[in-house]
């Protein structure tokens, strides 16, 4: 009898199969003496869409909302149904005794596998592979310590609640807004409060009025001291600033106090996903999505780092024994740092990083014991790996120690303060590449009561500044603070805001668009508040740990869906699509909207029932107008490809051969019109020549 192992991706399945000795390679699985390893392609099963319950929902109508099925159903995703059928066939083999879920060890990974097994009708035992790295050793150890599937039933319930809640709220509110205001308007429990934060920051910036203020500096020999009163060093009264400078300039300075304070700063904890995304954005300008993509390659393809989608920055205590092996594996890339550590014997990481109580489903992101070969990594992979590696190595170094000297001077009854910091021990900062240069001390020779003559004063005017627009790092920090989304979903939420054209990314900062500003005014106050989704995440977390009630959670979501849709229906607010033009659709007469796409500017019909679209700057074909002989524009309409000459108002429909050729699909053309698919020589050239009526320059 054999175990069916279900991985999430083909690449992971291939590694697991190799470790388990599955040497028979088939199109959709690997097989060995004890195991059959197959894979999903991400989600193979999804929640049914409204039209799957009733065909009338294919047309979006406000009067049909809210759509709240009594019981949410599942369906196989058509595009990947071939892989689902393959898994189904394997599951029904008589020699298969149980299933090992080997999808990503997290909420979504659990959902991927459980939905597949539910659709198959699986009724045999289930085991769970729960590992935090993809190295051969981790896979072998994981299979020796498989956990009963029932141990993760609550995690699955939490995942189902999340999926159904997002379907009910997101789908209904999005359909209601779109049909009410006749423009694609998307809303959801995470993206809407994130948009609200960006817009609130924009309001702060636009309403900000700069206020002038003055600072006064005293030059006391080689020392520079700053005027201070009750902890404030800014003066907002210009006359007072002038009077102070006039009164105090040239007077002696008396040393009131000289205090020295030692500071010890321990090495920072390793990264969780969100902090790594923030750091990569600050250092390299990586988007959150790019960081996750590069990190996933380091985890799956190169096996150099542990599981990426984690919200923990701690390590379990049993990993303490693996530290030396990890250092040895990294040595080729960081020998100058690691060699001295290993020369002392067994290297020890900071004790505070090992904390079982603060490890969630996964521990912090650290290097694995896979042998490092930097030459195999791309530039982006090296950059990201270096961040992770140095943060890990810092754990083996002593704290950064510094001494700050603060001198307080009395000049004519006013207080002036000077500070300087000297490094006592660079400690871990030497590893992170954040070394500070030692400045020449200027306060060390001072003594209380000492008087220094002839002080020179300088007055400088500045203006208060508005808060900066959010960078990706800032936005991730805010999302983490308010519990918006999870480390695994935040990058996609940010990209979704950009794709739906409610925010723009300019020079690494986020700007709300006219569409986004209007949308936020149409949305329910509770839905755009981060407190709502933070409460959801707390409830989902409680369900995952067996402390919440999934039925009660979903009952509340259904009531909330009804209330949100009712509010949109009754709303008297107005909305105008910001990209509406004065051009009319040739097929239905409605106004056209202009959209920016990767193919250039497109004109799209504002009537949601009409599918008309064409390029704003249409492609010119090689077809000539029969009247003026200009090259005709090429368009794709309801009836297919057609050519148009606007000056002569002539339209000609393309036949099927020319349609395929004009689209540039040479292989499709060859397959359709040639008996052989083997050559791309003269035969193809003749076909294209014939199809295009000979190319005209």
C-alpha positions as MATLAB code, in Angstrom:
seq = 'XXXXXXXXXXXXXXXXXXXXXXXXXXXXXXXXXXXXXXXXXXXXXXXXXXXXXXXXXXXXXXXXXXXXXXXXXXXXXXXXXXXXXXXXXXXXXXXXXXXXXXXXXXXXXXXXXXXXXXXXXXXXXXXXXXXXXXXXXXXXXXXXXXXXXXXXXXXXXXXXXXXXXXXXXXXXXXXXXXXXXXXXXXXXXXXXXXXXXXXXXXXXXXXXXXXXXXXXXXXXXXXXXXXXXXXXXXXXXXXXXXXXXXXXXXXXXXXXXXXXXXXXXXXXXXXXXXXXXXXXXXXXXXXXXXXXXXXXXXXXXXXXXXXXXXXXXXXXXXXXXXXXXXXXXXXXXXXXXXXXXXXXXXXXXXXXXXXXXXXXXXXXXXXXXXXXXXXXXXXXXXXXXXXXXXXXXXXXXXXXXXXXXXXXXXXXXXXXXXXXXXXXXXXXXXXXXXXXXXXXXXXXXXXXXXXXXXXXXXXXXXXXXXXXXXXXXXXXXXXXXXXXXXXXXXXXXXXXXXXXXXXXXXXXXXXXXXXXXXXXXXXXXXXXXXXXXXXXXXXXXXXXXXXXXXXXXXXXXXXXXXXXXXXXXXXXXXXXXXXXXXXXXXXXXXXXXXXXXXXXXXXXXXXXXXXXXXXXXXXXXXXXXXXXXXXXXXXXXXXXXXXXXXXXXXXXXXXXXXXXXXXXXXXXXXXXXXXXXXXXXXXXXXXXXXXXXXXXX';
ca = [
       0.000    0.000    0.000;
       1.128    3.544   -0.758;
       0.628    7.063    0.587;
      -0.589    9.836   -1.715;
       1.470   12.981   -1.079;
      -0.187   16.247   -2.165;
       2.220   19.173   -2.647;
       1.238   22.709   -3.663;
       3.555   23.189   -6.648;
       5.338   20.906   -9.152;
       8.785   22.139   -8.042;
       8.109   21.214   -4.409;
       6.616   17.874   -5.453;
       9.752   17.122   -7.456;
      11.994   17.714   -4.418;
       9.797   15.646   -2.113;
       9.669   12.820   -4.681;
      13.466   12.788   -4.978;
      13.940   12.618   -1.203;
      11.318    9.840   -0.899;
      12.861    7.810   -3.699;
       9.979    8.180   -6.177;
      11.876    7.533   -9.408;
       8.964    6.809  -11.782;
       8.171   10.074  -13.545;
       4.700   10.589  -14.983;
       3.087   13.653  -16.499;
       1.134   14.551  -13.368;
       2.837   12.639  -10.550;
       5.937   10.778   -9.345;
       5.785    7.254   -7.962;
       7.994    5.100   -5.773;
       7.747    1.937   -3.655;
       5.915    3.642   -0.774;
       4.733    7.023   -2.044;
       2.903    8.679   -4.946;
       3.724   12.400   -5.060;
       1.414   14.751   -6.979;
       0.708   18.458   -6.832;
      -1.869   21.202   -7.011;
      -1.209   24.311   -9.091;
      -2.103   26.706   -6.312;
      -5.869   26.468   -5.882;
      -7.508   23.781   -8.038;
     -10.869   24.256   -6.302;
     -12.644   27.509   -5.471;
     -15.938   28.743   -4.084;
     -18.740   28.715   -6.620;
     -19.492   32.042   -8.259;
     -23.022   33.551   -8.219;
     -23.782   32.318  -11.753;
     -23.044   28.757  -10.601;
     -26.042   29.024   -8.272;
     -28.308   30.763  -10.793;
     -27.569   31.750  -14.414;
     -29.393   35.055  -13.927;
     -26.417   36.294  -11.864;
     -24.224   36.333  -14.997;
     -25.683   39.792  -15.551;
     -24.878   42.140  -12.699;
     -28.051   43.799  -11.375;
     -28.435   45.840   -8.219;
     -31.897   44.384   -7.556;
     -30.411   40.856   -7.281;
     -28.214   41.804   -4.328;
     -27.229   40.653   -1.810;
     -26.319   37.190   -3.074;
     -26.066   34.995    0.020;
     -26.207   31.243   -0.685;
     -27.659   29.119    2.131;
     -24.643   26.839    1.820;
     -21.473   27.831    0.007;
     -20.511   25.334   -2.684;
     -17.210   24.413   -4.335;
     -16.242   23.944   -7.968;
     -13.175   22.795   -9.866;
     -11.349   25.654  -11.598;
     -11.741   24.908  -15.346;
      -8.253   26.059  -16.387;
      -6.543   23.509  -14.125;
      -9.197   20.787  -14.111;
      -6.795   18.350  -15.817;
      -4.596   18.308  -12.709;
      -7.593   17.910  -10.409;
      -8.797   14.907  -12.430;
      -5.317   13.383  -12.205;
      -5.336   13.700   -8.400;
      -8.847   12.263   -8.330;
      -7.722    9.206  -10.333;
      -4.742    8.660   -8.043;
      -6.908    8.994   -4.935;
      -9.243    6.228   -6.165;
      -6.452    3.724   -6.727;
      -6.993    0.665   -4.519;
      -3.348    0.637   -3.418;
      -3.577    4.147   -1.900;
      -4.134    3.879    1.867;
      -3.804    7.484    3.118;
      -2.930   11.047    2.129;
      -0.094   13.266    3.310;
      -0.907   16.972    2.913;
       2.376   18.624    1.911;
       1.052   21.999    0.759;
       2.442   25.213    2.284;
       2.319   24.959    6.051;
      -0.194   27.736    6.705;
      -3.866   28.709    6.530;
      -4.066   29.002    2.742;
      -1.997   25.885    2.149;
      -4.401   23.931    4.330;
      -7.341   25.272    2.320;
      -5.746   24.302   -1.023;
      -5.437   20.653    0.026;
      -8.648   20.237    2.030;
     -10.883   21.614   -0.736;
      -9.327   19.186   -3.227;
      -9.873   16.253   -0.850;
     -13.430   17.404   -0.155;
     -14.280   17.548   -3.890;
     -12.768   14.102   -4.402;
     -14.824   12.693   -1.528;
     -11.743   11.491    0.372;
     -12.586    9.266    3.368;
      -9.219    7.669    4.165;
      -6.723    8.813    6.861;
      -5.021   12.201    6.468;
      -1.535   13.152    7.707;
       0.134   16.561    7.695;
       3.714   17.408    6.695;
       4.553   20.592    8.595;
       8.032   21.899    7.795;
       9.655   25.325    7.693;
      12.292   24.724    5.028;
      12.596   22.711    1.823;
      15.999   21.139    2.416;
      16.393   17.377    2.022;
      16.978   16.985    5.747;
      13.850   19.000    6.629;
      11.733   16.859    4.276;
      13.149   13.592    5.690;
      12.668   14.754    9.291;
       9.167   15.972    8.469;
       8.095   12.598    7.063;
       9.463   10.878   10.164;
       7.279   13.169   12.295;
       4.020   13.406   10.338;
       1.142   14.892   12.331;
      -2.479   13.661   12.296;
      -4.611   15.708    9.899;
      -7.258   16.211   12.595;
      -4.736   18.373   14.445;
      -5.237   21.013   11.741;
      -9.041   20.871   11.426;
      -9.402   24.182   13.252;
      -6.873   25.832   10.949;
      -8.958   24.615    8.006;
     -12.154   25.997    9.562;
     -10.427   29.359    9.974;
      -9.371   29.296    6.296;
     -12.941   28.490    5.169;
     -14.309   31.347    7.285;
     -11.799   33.740    5.733;
     -12.628   32.627    2.188;
     -16.416   32.761    2.638;
     -16.281   36.121    4.441;
     -14.220   37.686    1.672;
     -16.617   36.215   -0.933;
     -19.746   37.496    0.818;
     -18.510   40.984    1.680;
     -16.147   41.621   -1.232;
     -18.336   40.222   -4.010;
     -21.604   41.778   -2.847;
     -20.210   45.217   -2.038;
     -18.192   45.294   -5.276;
     -21.244   44.313   -7.367;
     -23.450   46.801   -5.523;
     -21.051   49.721   -6.038;
     -20.336   48.771   -9.662;
     -24.009   48.469  -10.683;
     -25.158   51.478   -8.641;
     -22.572   53.827  -10.132;
     -21.957   52.114  -13.496;
     -18.190   51.838  -13.135;
     -15.931   48.988  -11.942;
     -15.578   49.777   -8.217;
     -13.906   47.231   -5.982;
     -14.167   47.081   -2.177;
     -13.092   44.585    0.458;
     -12.319   44.166    4.138;
      -8.557   44.750    3.708;
      -8.147   46.818    0.536;
     -10.754   49.429    1.534;
      -9.253   50.403    4.932;
      -5.804   50.402    3.294;
      -7.088   52.819    0.643;
      -8.689   54.902    3.425;
      -5.289   55.282    5.134;
      -3.671   56.505    1.903;
      -6.480   59.007    1.321;
      -6.423   60.235    4.925;
      -2.689   60.896    4.593;
      -3.368   62.811    1.357;
      -5.970   64.945    3.154;
      -3.453   65.750    5.868;
      -0.942   66.818    3.227;
      -3.422   68.930    1.228;
      -4.804   70.687    4.317;
      -1.358   71.300    5.769;
      -0.283   74.932    6.143;
       3.476   75.422    6.674;
       4.347   77.407    9.794;
       7.679   79.215   10.080;
       9.863   78.629   13.111;
      13.372   79.571   14.191;
      16.218   77.695   15.871;
      19.140   79.317   17.639;
      22.584   77.735   17.703;
      25.490   78.817   19.874;
      29.087   78.357   18.711;
      31.147   77.841   21.872;
      34.647   77.280   20.522;
      34.481   73.946   18.666;
      31.178   73.068   20.369;
      27.736   73.713   18.851;
      24.846   73.928   21.334;
      21.154   74.383   20.542;
      18.728   76.632   22.446;
      16.116   74.650   24.337;
      13.161   75.452   26.612;
      11.015   72.758   28.268;
      12.316   70.208   25.764;
      11.367   72.362   22.725;
      14.117   73.761   20.508;
      11.845   75.631   18.061;
      10.693   79.241   18.456;
       7.529   80.200   16.582;
       7.831   83.921   17.418;
      10.287   85.697   15.118;
      10.538   88.796   17.318;
      11.434   86.702   20.358;
      14.072   84.861   18.340;
      15.611   88.161   17.197;
      15.604   89.556   20.740;
      17.262   86.430   22.142;
      20.074   86.556   19.595;
      20.614   90.290   20.160;
      20.681   89.857   23.955;
      22.804   86.747   24.184;
      25.326   87.169   21.378;
      28.862   87.582   22.748;
      27.980   86.610   26.331;
      29.923   83.866   28.142;
      28.560   80.323   28.543;
      28.613   78.585   31.929;
      28.667   74.785   32.044;
      25.648   73.776   34.173;
      26.081   70.013   33.864;
      27.958   67.322   31.956;
      26.322   63.884   32.005;
      27.504   60.675   30.432;
      25.173   57.748   29.751;
      26.164   54.289   28.549;
      23.783   52.480   26.202;
      23.799   48.803   25.252;
      21.718   47.750   22.245;
      21.253   44.000   21.600;
      21.289   42.534   18.101;
      17.901   42.785   16.376;
      15.768   39.673   16.067;
      15.617   37.878   12.689;
      13.093   39.002   10.089;
       9.455   38.103    9.749;
       8.010   38.611    6.258;
       6.555   42.091    6.770;
       9.728   43.553    8.263;
      11.830   41.999    5.509;
       9.529   43.550    2.889;
       9.846   46.926    4.583;
      13.647   46.700    4.778;
      13.961   45.589    1.136;
      11.755   48.509    0.089;
      13.900   51.008    2.011;
      17.241   49.552    0.904;
      16.576   48.417   -2.665;
      13.217   49.934   -3.638;
      11.648   46.452   -3.936;
       7.858   46.325   -3.879;
       6.328   43.997   -1.297;
       5.247   41.664   -4.099;
       8.751   41.544   -5.593;
      10.318   40.789   -2.205;
       7.913   37.894   -1.647;
       8.563   36.558   -5.156;
      12.363   36.639   -4.736;
      12.068   35.185   -1.237;
       9.894   32.337   -2.519;
      12.664   31.410   -4.989;
      15.257   31.415   -2.213;
      12.964   29.093   -0.245;
      11.683   26.719   -2.925;
      14.277   26.736   -5.685;
      17.533   27.346   -3.807;
      16.392   26.025   -0.374;
      18.601   28.620    1.320;
      16.036   30.206    3.653;
      13.209   28.982    5.846;
       9.460   29.407    5.236;
       8.792   32.998    4.086;
       5.154   33.696    5.035;
       5.705   34.048    8.755;
       4.713   36.666   11.312;
       7.181   35.504   13.976;
      10.676   36.840   14.681;
      11.633   34.130   17.165;
      13.020   30.577   16.950;
      11.928   27.444   18.811;
      14.323   26.270   21.514;
      15.067   22.969   19.755;
      16.708   24.896   16.887;
      19.534   26.065   19.131;
      21.442   22.860   18.364;
      21.338   23.579   14.593;
      23.141   26.934   14.673;
      26.663   25.617   13.970;
      25.470   23.620   10.935;
      23.798   26.711    9.495;
      26.949   28.762    9.955;
      29.046   26.078    8.248;
      26.616   26.027    5.301;
      26.951   29.834    4.912;
      30.718   29.929    5.348;
      31.653   30.191    1.649;
      29.884   33.533    1.351;
      30.706   35.009    4.779;
      34.010   33.397    5.775;
      35.516   36.582    7.247;
      32.583   36.803    9.674;
      31.951   33.106   10.378;
      35.527   31.776   10.672;
      36.286   33.703   13.910;
      32.970   32.525   15.402;
      33.711   28.862   14.694;
      37.317   29.185   15.839;
      36.040   29.808   19.372;
      34.281   26.440   19.393;
      30.518   26.090   19.361;
      28.944   29.357   18.234;
      26.091   30.571   20.406;
      23.283   32.843   19.283;
      21.605   35.352   21.598;
      19.418   33.462   24.070;
      16.443   35.804   23.710;
      15.788   34.646   20.111;
      14.799   31.162   21.340;
      11.281   31.526   22.685;
       8.716   28.766   22.103;
       5.849   30.949   23.363;
       6.434   33.546   20.628;
       6.730   31.138   17.694;
       3.453   30.988   15.757;
       2.782   28.478   12.956;
       6.290   29.274   11.695;
       9.463   30.709   13.152;
      11.535   33.656   11.909;
      13.157   33.697    8.461;
      16.761   32.470    8.752;
      19.279   30.617    6.538;
      18.984   26.824    6.246;
      21.761   24.227    6.412;
      21.826   24.026    2.580;
      25.336   24.694    1.241;
      25.550   28.284   -0.027;
      26.727   28.997   -3.578;
      26.313   32.706   -4.267;
      27.186   32.302   -7.957;
      23.867   30.522   -8.518;
      21.842   33.489   -7.264;
      20.591   36.414   -9.320;
      21.452   39.962   -8.241;
      18.082   40.420   -6.506;
      18.358   37.044   -4.793;
      21.811   37.917   -3.478;
      20.599   41.241   -2.108;
      17.708   39.662   -0.246;
      19.721   36.689    0.987;
      22.390   39.071    2.289;
      19.807   40.936    4.385;
      18.594   37.664    5.923;
      22.114   36.270    6.405;
      23.550   39.355    8.095;
      20.537   39.726   10.381;
      21.059   36.071   11.375;
      24.830   36.465   11.882;
      24.233   39.499   14.099;
      22.716   37.135   16.692;
      26.198   35.712   17.371;
      27.782   39.079   18.160;
      27.778   41.164   21.344;
      25.545   44.218   21.830;
      26.404   47.567   20.278;
      27.673   49.832   23.056;
      27.895   53.603   22.987;
      28.286   56.504   25.393;
      26.326   59.728   24.996;
      27.633   62.906   26.612;
      25.130   65.719   27.217;
      26.396   69.167   28.185;
      24.000   71.898   29.361;
      25.126   75.557   29.158;
      23.635   78.694   30.680;
      23.987   81.718   28.412;
      22.354   84.829   29.843;
      19.734   82.784   31.691;
      18.794   80.662   28.661;
      19.571   76.944   28.320;
      21.635   75.546   25.436;
      22.291   71.826   25.001;
      25.064   69.951   23.159;
      25.200   66.167   22.655;
      27.709   63.744   21.181;
      27.899   59.962   21.018;
      31.059   57.857   21.065;
      31.125   54.175   20.088;
      32.479   51.913   22.819;
      31.947   48.591   20.991;
      30.535   48.213   17.477;
      29.321   44.722   18.339;
      26.695   43.389   15.937;
      26.618   46.606   13.873;
      29.951   45.653   12.347;
      28.175   42.651   10.769;
      25.142   44.613    9.555;
      27.336   47.109    7.766;
      26.035   49.979    9.885;
      29.298   51.046   11.423;
      29.465   54.603   12.688;
      32.587   56.703   12.405;
      34.092   57.879   15.629;
      33.783   61.679   15.772;
      36.460   63.611   17.617;
      35.126   64.270   21.152;
      34.481   67.915   21.986;
      32.640   67.663   25.329;
      34.931   65.312   27.234;
      37.136   68.143   28.616;
      34.230   70.138   30.119;
      33.596   70.427   33.854;
      30.597   71.741   35.765;
      30.897   75.438   36.669;
      33.414   76.101   33.906;
      32.902   79.380   31.995;
      33.632   79.731   28.289;
      33.863   83.275   26.827;
      32.557   84.961   23.655;
      29.634   82.885   22.419;
      28.525   83.457   18.824;
      24.822   82.938   18.047;
      23.143   81.978   14.759;
      19.430   82.159   13.980;
      17.980   79.873   11.308;
      14.472   79.921    9.851;
      12.701   76.700    8.834;
       9.134   75.633    8.130;
       7.065   72.820    9.540;
       6.599   70.048    6.977;
       3.575   67.936    6.113;
       3.697   64.189    6.696;
       5.212   62.272    3.788;
       3.044   60.144    1.522;
       3.264   56.473    2.309;
       6.089   54.458    0.823;
       5.592   50.722    0.499;
       7.552   50.226    3.734;
       5.355   52.775    5.536;
       2.159   51.192    4.236;
       3.255   47.702    5.285;
       4.033   49.035    8.764;
       0.557   50.602    9.018;
      -1.129   47.425    7.755;
       0.787   45.385   10.334;
      -0.052   47.861   13.095;
      -3.794   47.646   12.422;
      -3.832   43.940   11.597;
      -4.827   44.502    7.971;
      -4.326   41.230    6.110;
      -1.588   38.720    6.856;
       2.116   38.703    5.938;
       1.207   36.458    2.997;
      -1.563   38.698    1.590;
      -0.388   42.288    2.141;
       1.686   42.475   -1.041;
      -1.269   41.351   -3.188;
      -3.589   43.863   -1.508;
      -1.224   46.735   -2.362;
      -0.951   45.569   -5.978;
      -4.749   45.251   -6.147;
      -5.128   48.924   -5.214;
      -2.808   49.893   -8.058;
      -4.453   47.546  -10.589;
      -7.966   48.869   -9.831;
      -6.662   52.404  -10.409;
      -7.627   53.780   -7.009;
      -4.000   54.605   -6.155;
      -0.905   55.368   -8.214;
       2.690   54.499   -7.385;
       4.987   57.465   -8.159;
       8.651   57.604   -7.170;
       8.080   54.905   -4.578;
       5.150   56.736   -2.920;
       1.392   56.141   -3.093;
      -0.996   58.804   -4.388;
      -4.789   58.353   -4.382;
      -6.473   58.849   -7.754;
      -9.716   60.712   -8.443;
     -11.414   57.349   -8.650;
     -10.041   56.295   -5.273;
     -11.125   59.547   -3.604;
     -14.657   59.159   -4.914;
     -14.833   55.469   -4.029;
     -13.938   56.031   -0.380;
     -16.874   58.445   -0.047;
     -19.294   55.776   -1.280;
     -18.164   53.054    1.136;
     -19.650   52.318    4.558;
     -17.714   53.891    7.445;
     -17.206   50.563    9.201;
     -15.840   48.874    6.068;
     -13.135   51.521    5.622;
     -12.096   51.357    9.271;
      -9.071   49.155   10.065;
     -10.775   48.088   13.294;
     -13.240   45.894   11.368;
     -10.692   43.730    9.592;
      -8.459   43.673   12.684;
     -11.411   42.244   14.600;
     -11.962   39.694   11.839;
      -8.334   38.587   11.962;
      -8.490   38.202   15.741;
     -11.631   36.077   15.400;
     -10.079   33.967   12.633;
      -6.975   33.445   14.752;
      -9.180   32.371   17.660;
     -10.990   29.880   15.392;
      -7.634   28.483   14.218;
      -6.676   27.824   17.843;
      -9.998   26.269   18.792;
     -11.165   29.271   20.815;
     -13.663   30.780   18.353;
     -17.011   29.798   16.869;
     -16.927   29.527   13.041;
     -20.731   29.300   12.698;
     -21.250   32.459   14.747;
     -18.538   34.259   12.756;
     -20.174   33.477    9.403;
     -23.662   34.326   10.716;
     -22.348   37.776   11.655;
     -20.747   38.162    8.226;
     -24.058   37.386    6.479;
     -25.910   39.989    8.556;
     -23.190   42.517    7.848;
     -23.357   41.781    4.098;
     -27.098   42.525    4.054;
     -26.583   45.804    5.909;
     -23.746   46.972    3.639;
     -25.683   46.267    0.432;
     -28.843   47.919    1.800;
     -26.839   51.055    2.614;
     -25.444   51.269   -0.936;
     -28.902   50.771   -2.460;
     -30.369   53.588   -0.371;
     -27.456   55.967   -0.865;
     -28.083   59.247   -2.676;
     -24.432   59.962   -3.374;
     -23.263   60.587   -6.930;
     -20.213   59.374   -8.817;
     -18.642   60.268  -12.154;
     -16.004   58.055  -13.727;
     -12.869   60.251  -13.813;
     -11.652   58.719  -17.081;
     -14.857   59.401  -19.034;
     -14.265   60.976  -22.463;
     -16.589   62.819  -24.842;
     -16.288   60.034  -27.418;
     -19.241   57.724  -28.007;
     -19.257   53.961  -28.433;
     -19.945   52.980  -32.072;
     -21.855   49.886  -30.919;
     -24.215   51.200  -28.206;
     -23.801   54.991  -28.146;
     -22.605   55.235  -24.526;
     -19.612   57.416  -23.621;
     -16.169   55.812  -23.835;
     -13.687   55.691  -20.947;
      -9.931   55.851  -21.342;
      -7.864   53.252  -19.503;
      -4.104   52.754  -19.250;
      -3.068   49.177  -19.920;
       0.184   47.374  -20.685;
      -0.889   47.488  -24.348;
      -1.194   51.265  -24.283;
      -4.163   53.573  -23.834;
      -7.488   51.860  -24.462;
     -10.965   53.256  -25.009;
     -13.562   51.121  -23.212;
     -17.321   51.464  -23.323;
     -18.812   52.821  -20.082;
     -21.850   50.582  -20.569;
     -20.988   47.484  -18.547;
     -23.172   45.319  -20.785;
     -21.201   46.388  -23.878;
     -17.783   44.828  -24.467;
     -16.515   47.367  -26.997;
     -12.884   48.407  -26.619;
     -10.192   49.745  -28.900;
      -6.788   51.318  -28.636;
      -6.727   55.066  -28.177;
      -3.825   55.118  -30.584;
      -4.957   52.267  -32.831;
      -2.555   49.906  -34.543;
      -2.149   50.522  -38.236;
      -2.477   47.481  -40.454;
      -0.820   46.844  -43.805;
      -4.248   46.897  -45.401;
      -4.872   49.955  -47.625;
      -8.065   51.960  -47.879;
      -9.613   51.324  -51.338;
     -10.470   55.008  -51.637;
      -7.569   57.083  -50.214;
      -4.961   54.267  -50.027;
      -3.926   55.137  -46.474;
      -3.092   52.287  -44.079;
      -6.256   51.287  -42.241;
      -6.653   51.053  -38.457;
      -7.018   47.567  -36.987;
      -9.687   46.955  -34.306;
     -11.208   44.057  -32.392;
     -15.006   44.257  -32.097;
     -17.866   41.992  -31.100;
     -17.899   40.362  -34.523;
     -14.147   39.923  -34.617;
     -11.290   41.750  -36.320;
     -12.087   44.649  -38.643;
     -10.244   47.447  -40.472;
     -11.305   51.084  -40.504;
     -10.369   54.214  -42.425;
     -11.762   57.142  -40.449;
     -11.305   59.919  -43.050;
     -13.262   57.906  -45.637;
     -15.629   56.290  -43.086;
     -14.908   52.847  -44.563;
     -15.012   49.647  -42.494;
     -13.960   46.214  -43.766;
     -14.258   42.913  -41.898;
     -11.262   40.586  -41.882;
     -11.702   36.982  -42.951;
     -10.490   34.220  -40.613;
      -7.119   33.746  -42.311;
      -6.280   37.440  -42.126;
      -7.568   37.645  -38.558;
      -5.095   35.009  -37.348;
      -2.217   36.508  -39.303;
      -2.962   40.043  -38.123;
      -2.866   38.864  -34.534;
       0.651   37.578  -35.184;
      -0.206   34.015  -34.160;
       2.081   32.297  -36.670;
       1.962   28.883  -35.034;
      -1.843   28.922  -34.957;
      -1.889   29.914  -38.622;
       0.527   27.149  -39.580;
      -1.439   24.543  -37.638;
      -4.699   25.604  -39.261;
      -3.590   25.877  -42.889;
      -0.637   23.498  -43.199;
      -0.890   19.691  -43.119;
       2.443   19.531  -41.346;
       3.548   21.311  -38.196;
       7.199   20.576  -38.769;
       8.587   23.438  -40.820;
       8.526   27.166  -40.440;
      10.234   27.805  -43.712;
       8.832   28.635  -47.140;
       5.413   27.126  -46.481;
       4.754   29.492  -43.592;
       6.118   32.437  -45.509;
       3.791   31.669  -48.428;
       0.785   31.333  -46.114;
       1.465   34.635  -44.413;
       2.084   36.291  -47.723;
      -1.216   35.026  -49.051;
      -3.098   35.869  -45.829;
      -1.875   39.464  -45.794;
      -2.230   39.985  -49.566;
       1.479   40.638  -49.696;
       2.942   42.952  -47.116;
       3.081   46.599  -48.231;
       5.711   48.857  -46.837;
];
